Amino acid sequence: GISRMSKVIVNEMAKREDLGLKVLSTLSSQKGPKKGAQNTILPWSTRSRIMRILTDHLHPALAWFKKPADVWYFPKGFLPRFNLFKAPMVVTVHDTIIQYYRDHHPGWRKPAEYAYWQNMLTSTLKNADAIFTVSETSKKNIRSFMLRQGLPEKEILVTYEPCLYEQTPQPEDPPKKDYVVHLA
């Protein structure tokens, strides 16, 4: 779902002539559209835990030598820890499922993994200049999470999902594999 939503948003942004779109990805990540976007592909995969963490937190620093962005948008819900730019940081937080799992299914992940993702979400909500989410229920859950973490209340904008998933194929770059279908 998040990959499809991200792909649809980036493709729509690329069609706008009044917008200069830059997409930063890795060898194992979705790429931006060939037309209408300037793509920078970092020459490594984020399939290993260490490369995922380093890339998640340091990628704004990896682009420091280029013209800074006017706005950074993070469709997958987490902001990097190290941001050298002063541009607004906009994020779409889809849910607080990691907290739900930690509360109700503590054995599903290691305590350190739960702590990492809870910390990531807390930091994201604290530092984001604008927070989008996909439903009123998610908005309510994010507000509860913020209260639980002692974060000040912020505006959360519900934008709903931007596409009909039945008509939008799963991103093919990179091809998806080793997946599970979860019916909810």
Coordinates of C-alpha atoms in Angstrom, one line a residue:
G1 CA 0.0 0.0 0.0
I2 CA 2.6 2.6 1.0
S3 CA 4.8 1.8 -2.1
R4 CA 1.8 2.2 -4.4
M5 CA 0.8 5.4 -2.7
S6 CA 4.3 6.8 -2.9
K7 CA 4.6 5.8 -6.6
V8 CA 1.3 7.5 -7.4
I9 CA 2.2 10.8 -5.6
V10 CA 5.7 11.0 -7.2
N11 CA 4.3 10.3 -10.6
E12 CA 1.7 13.0 -10.2
M13 CA 4.3 15.5 -9.0
A14 CA 6.4 14.7 -12.0
K15 CA 3.6 15.8 -14.3
R16 CA 3.6 19.3 -12.9
E17 CA 5.5 21.9 -14.8
D18 CA 5.5 24.3 -11.8
L19 CA 7.4 21.8 -9.7
G20 CA 11.0 20.7 -9.8
L21 CA 11.0 17.2 -8.5
K22 CA 14.1 15.4 -7.1
V23 CA 13.9 11.8 -6.1
L24 CA 16.6 10.2 -3.9
S25 CA 16.6 6.4 -3.8
T26 CA 18.9 3.4 -3.6
L27 CA 19.5 0.4 -5.8
S28 CA 16.9 -1.6 -4.0
S29 CA 14.3 1.2 -3.6
Q30 CA 11.6 2.5 -5.9
K31 CA 12.9 4.9 -8.5
G32 CA 11.3 8.2 -9.5
P33 CA 9.7 8.5 -13.0
K34 CA 12.2 8.9 -15.9
K35 CA 10.3 11.9 -17.2
G36 CA 9.7 14.9 -15.0
A37 CA 12.0 14.1 -12.1
Q38 CA 15.7 14.3 -11.4
N39 CA 16.7 10.9 -10.0
T40 CA 19.6 10.3 -7.8
I41 CA 20.3 6.7 -7.0
L42 CA 22.6 5.9 -4.2
P43 CA 24.9 3.0 -5.3
W44 CA 23.9 0.5 -2.6
S45 CA 21.0 -1.7 -1.4
T46 CA 19.0 -1.1 1.8
R47 CA 18.2 -4.8 2.2
S48 CA 20.6 -5.2 5.1
R49 CA 19.7 -3.8 8.5
I50 CA 22.8 -1.6 8.8
M51 CA 22.5 -0.1 5.3
R52 CA 18.8 0.6 5.9
I53 CA 19.5 2.4 9.2
L54 CA 22.4 4.4 7.7
T55 CA 20.5 5.4 4.6
D56 CA 17.3 6.2 6.6
H57 CA 19.2 8.6 8.8
L58 CA 21.9 10.1 6.7
H59 CA 20.4 10.5 3.2
P60 CA 19.8 14.3 3.5
A61 CA 23.5 14.6 4.3
L62 CA 24.3 12.6 1.2
A63 CA 22.7 15.3 -0.9
W64 CA 24.3 18.3 0.8
F65 CA 26.4 19.2 -2.2
K66 CA 23.4 19.7 -4.4
K67 CA 21.0 22.6 -4.4
P68 CA 18.8 22.2 -1.3
A69 CA 15.2 21.3 -1.6
D70 CA 12.5 23.8 -0.8
V71 CA 10.5 21.0 0.9
W72 CA 11.4 17.4 1.8
Y73 CA 8.5 15.0 1.6
F74 CA 8.6 11.5 3.2
P75 CA 5.7 9.4 2.1
K76 CA 6.7 6.3 4.1
G77 CA 6.2 7.9 7.5
F78 CA 9.6 8.5 9.1
L79 CA 12.0 11.4 9.0
P80 CA 15.8 11.0 9.1
R81 CA 17.6 11.8 12.3
F82 CA 20.2 14.0 10.7
N83 CA 18.9 16.8 8.5
L84 CA 21.3 19.5 7.5
F85 CA 18.8 21.5 5.6
K86 CA 16.4 24.1 6.9
A87 CA 13.6 23.2 4.5
P88 CA 10.2 22.1 5.8
M89 CA 9.9 18.4 6.5
V90 CA 6.5 16.9 5.5
V91 CA 5.6 13.4 6.3
T92 CA 2.7 11.0 5.7
V93 CA 2.3 8.8 8.8
H94 CA 0.0 5.9 7.8
D95 CA -0.6 4.3 11.2
T96 CA 0.8 3.6 14.6
I97 CA 0.7 -0.2 14.1
I98 CA 4.2 -0.7 15.7
Q99 CA 2.9 0.6 19.0
Y100 CA -0.2 -1.6 18.7
Y101 CA 2.0 -4.6 18.1
R102 CA 4.3 -3.7 20.9
D103 CA 1.3 -3.4 23.3
H104 CA -0.5 -6.5 22.1
H105 CA 2.1 -8.8 20.5
P106 CA 5.4 -8.1 22.3
G107 CA 6.9 -11.4 21.1
W108 CA 6.5 -10.6 17.4
R109 CA 9.7 -8.4 17.3
K110 CA 12.7 -8.0 19.5
P111 CA 12.4 -5.3 22.3
A112 CA 15.2 -3.3 20.6
E113 CA 13.3 -3.3 17.3
Y114 CA 10.1 -2.1 18.9
A115 CA 12.1 0.6 20.8
Y116 CA 13.8 1.7 17.5
W117 CA 10.5 2.1 15.6
Q118 CA 8.7 3.8 18.5
N119 CA 11.6 6.2 18.8
M120 CA 11.6 6.8 15.0
L121 CA 7.9 7.7 15.1
T122 CA 8.3 9.8 18.2
S123 CA 11.1 11.8 16.6
T124 CA 9.2 12.1 13.3
L125 CA 6.1 13.5 15.0
K126 CA 8.2 15.9 17.1
N127 CA 10.2 17.2 14.1
A128 CA 7.8 17.2 11.2
D129 CA 6.7 20.6 10.0
A130 CA 3.5 19.1 8.5
I131 CA 1.9 15.7 9.3
F132 CA -0.4 14.0 6.8
T133 CA -2.3 10.8 7.4
V134 CA -4.7 8.6 5.5
S135 CA -7.8 8.4 7.6
E136 CA -9.6 9.9 10.6
T137 CA -8.9 6.7 12.5
S138 CA -5.2 7.0 11.8
K139 CA -5.3 10.7 12.9
K140 CA -7.0 9.6 16.2
N141 CA -4.3 6.9 16.8
I142 CA -1.5 9.3 16.0
R143 CA -2.9 11.9 18.5
S144 CA -3.1 9.1 21.1
F145 CA 0.5 8.1 20.4
M146 CA 1.7 11.7 20.7
L147 CA -0.1 12.1 24.0
R148 CA 1.4 8.9 25.3
Q149 CA 4.9 10.1 24.3
G150 CA 4.4 13.5 25.9
L151 CA 4.6 15.3 22.5
P152 CA 2.8 18.6 22.1
E153 CA -0.3 18.5 19.9
K154 CA 0.2 19.4 16.3
E155 CA -2.1 19.7 13.3
I156 CA -2.6 16.5 11.4
L157 CA -4.1 16.7 8.0
V158 CA -6.2 13.8 6.6
T159 CA -5.5 13.4 2.9
Y160 CA -6.9 9.9 2.3
E161 CA -5.3 7.5 -0.1
P162 CA -4.5 9.0 -3.5
C163 CA -5.4 6.1 -5.8
L164 CA -7.6 3.1 -6.4
Y165 CA -5.3 0.2 -5.7
E166 CA -7.2 -2.2 -7.8
Q167 CA -6.1 -0.2 -10.9
T168 CA -2.6 0.6 -9.8
P169 CA 0.0 -2.2 -10.2
Q170 CA 2.6 -2.9 -7.5
P171 CA 5.8 -0.9 -8.3
E172 CA 8.0 -3.0 -10.5
D173 CA 11.3 -1.3 -9.7
P174 CA 12.6 -3.2 -7.8
P175 CA 10.5 -6.2 -8.3
K176 CA 8.7 -7.4 -5.2
K177 CA 9.3 -10.9 -3.9
D178 CA 9.1 -13.0 -0.7
Y179 CA 5.9 -11.3 0.4
V180 CA 2.8 -12.2 2.3
V181 CA -0.8 -11.1 1.6
H182 CA -2.4 -9.7 4.7
L183 CA -6.2 -9.4 4.6
A184 CA -7.6 -6.9 7.1

